[in-house]
Amino acid sequence: MDELDLRLRAMAHGEELPLPTDCEALLDRLEREIRRGEDRRPCRRLGRRTLLLTAAAAVLSASVLAAELWHLRIEEISVGQEESSYRVDGDIPAVPLESFSREIWAIMERVPEKAAGQNPLLMSTMPGYWFGTFDSWTKCEDFVGFPLRNPLEEAELLEMANYAAIPRDAQTLDENSRRHCAVTLNGSANGELQSVQVDAGYLMGEIRIQMSVNLYPEGSFLDPGTGAVWIGEADFTLTSGVTGSKVPYSLVVTETPENEYYHDFSSADAYFILENGLYALHAVSPGRESGGAARAALEQMLELF
């Protein structure tokens, strides 16, 4: 193998994301075929090297595309004096309808009657909106109807908080608001389930961490994805990486504008896809100079997934 081949393979294996397992075999086959061509027409060696580079680049491009299928995309980034925002999109799996529990379908069955007595022009949510809180992640899973991976429940560095990552002993919380988890259902006026969101909150010292799992049933008319909107001119720093089990994630550190809407804090958000749906981890740390602390906390948690 000559120097060019070594460099090409080093580039391939230096990719941050794992390449398909057949990439090495494809490179070997391309090399053999091209070298056979070199043996027949050695005077074309420069052209063959160019062809090798092009062919290898095509293999790497296909590898990146294959890996991209598992990526989320941070897009529609907008920064303005009035408002700043971004959207998180990607190939988010659809959950089979039969996977959801009887409890959820019982709630959806009552939606048409409930929606019939409401003026759709005055509604701020979907007709099939429902919100409930739970004491534990296990009870949330039972209500949803299937397991949802959550290694944060076993993390020794974390303390359980309420579903919004507020200490459960806060005096402003009522009994329902003190619960660790929450489930939000959205359905159409006909009782068709459109989305399910599961939230849980944790504390890492002064850093608040909230995890959300967004699930989209088969046939949902909603555009799968999430995002964030900030009042004023925010600054977004985007990075990417892989979790402990090599699941690609996107991470956004947000520097909020200094205005009347925001207190003295820094935040970071991480997004990734597991087998059930779209996961979002949100961290808030006190102090405007602590954006690195929020990011470091999320990176530590991402190693658990």
Short mmCIF file of N, CA and C in Angstrom, two decimals, residues 4 30 34 72 124-125 127 133 145 154 161 185 199 207 235 249 251 259 268-269 274:
data_model
loop_
_atom_site.label_atom_id
_atom_site.label_comp_id
_atom_site.label_asym_id
_atom_site.label_seq_id
_atom_site.Cartn_x
_atom_site.Cartn_y
_atom_site.Cartn_z
N LEU A 4 -0.35 7.38 -0.70
CA LEU A 4 -1.68 7.92 -0.95
C LEU A 4 -2.75 7.05 -0.30
N LEU A 30 -11.58 -1.42 -4.60
CA LEU A 30 -11.22 -0.33 -5.51
C LEU A 30 -9.71 -0.32 -5.78
N ILE A 34 -8.04 -0.83 -9.43
CA ILE A 34 -7.26 0.26 -10.01
C ILE A 34 -5.82 -0.17 -10.25
N LEU A 72 -29.15 14.23 13.84
CA LEU A 72 -30.09 15.32 13.86
C LEU A 72 -29.44 16.51 13.16
N SER A 124 -55.69 27.42 22.60
CA SER A 124 -54.25 27.67 22.53
C SER A 124 -53.47 26.39 22.35
N THR A 125 -54.11 25.26 22.48
CA THR A 125 -53.45 23.97 22.30
C THR A 125 -54.30 23.10 21.39
N PRO A 127 -56.86 20.12 20.38
CA PRO A 127 -58.07 19.64 21.07
C PRO A 127 -57.79 18.45 21.97
N THR A 133 -48.74 14.13 35.63
CA THR A 133 -47.46 13.98 36.31
C THR A 133 -47.39 12.62 37.01
N GLY A 145 -46.59 2.84 27.65
CA GLY A 145 -46.85 1.53 27.08
C GLY A 145 -45.61 0.74 26.69
N GLU A 154 -30.16 6.21 37.13
CA GLU A 154 -29.19 5.47 37.94
C GLU A 154 -27.90 6.25 38.15
N ALA A 161 -35.23 15.71 40.73
CA ALA A 161 -35.96 16.97 40.85
C ALA A 161 -37.35 16.77 40.28
N LEU A 185 -49.69 14.71 26.11
CA LEU A 185 -50.28 14.12 24.90
C LEU A 185 -50.85 15.23 24.03
N ASP A 199 -41.13 13.97 30.19
CA ASP A 199 -40.12 14.84 30.80
C ASP A 199 -39.73 14.31 32.17
N ILE A 207 -26.58 22.89 38.95
CA ILE A 207 -26.97 22.77 37.55
C ILE A 207 -28.27 21.97 37.45
N ASP A 235 -26.69 34.14 21.15
CA ASP A 235 -25.53 33.63 20.42
C ASP A 235 -25.50 32.11 20.59
N TYR A 249 -24.84 12.97 18.43
CA TYR A 249 -25.66 14.01 19.03
C TYR A 249 -25.20 15.38 18.54
N LEU A 251 -25.05 19.44 19.96
CA LEU A 251 -25.09 20.19 21.21
C LEU A 251 -25.04 21.69 20.89
N ASN A 259 -31.30 41.07 29.04
CA ASN A 259 -32.51 41.89 28.97
C ASN A 259 -33.43 41.52 30.13
N ALA A 268 -27.30 25.02 27.96
CA ALA A 268 -26.83 24.19 26.86
C ALA A 268 -27.87 23.10 26.61
N ASP A 269 -27.99 22.68 25.36
CA ASP A 269 -28.97 21.68 24.97
C ASP A 269 -28.32 20.64 24.06
N LEU A 274 -32.73 7.96 19.76
CA LEU A 274 -32.63 6.56 20.14
C LEU A 274 -33.76 5.80 19.46
#
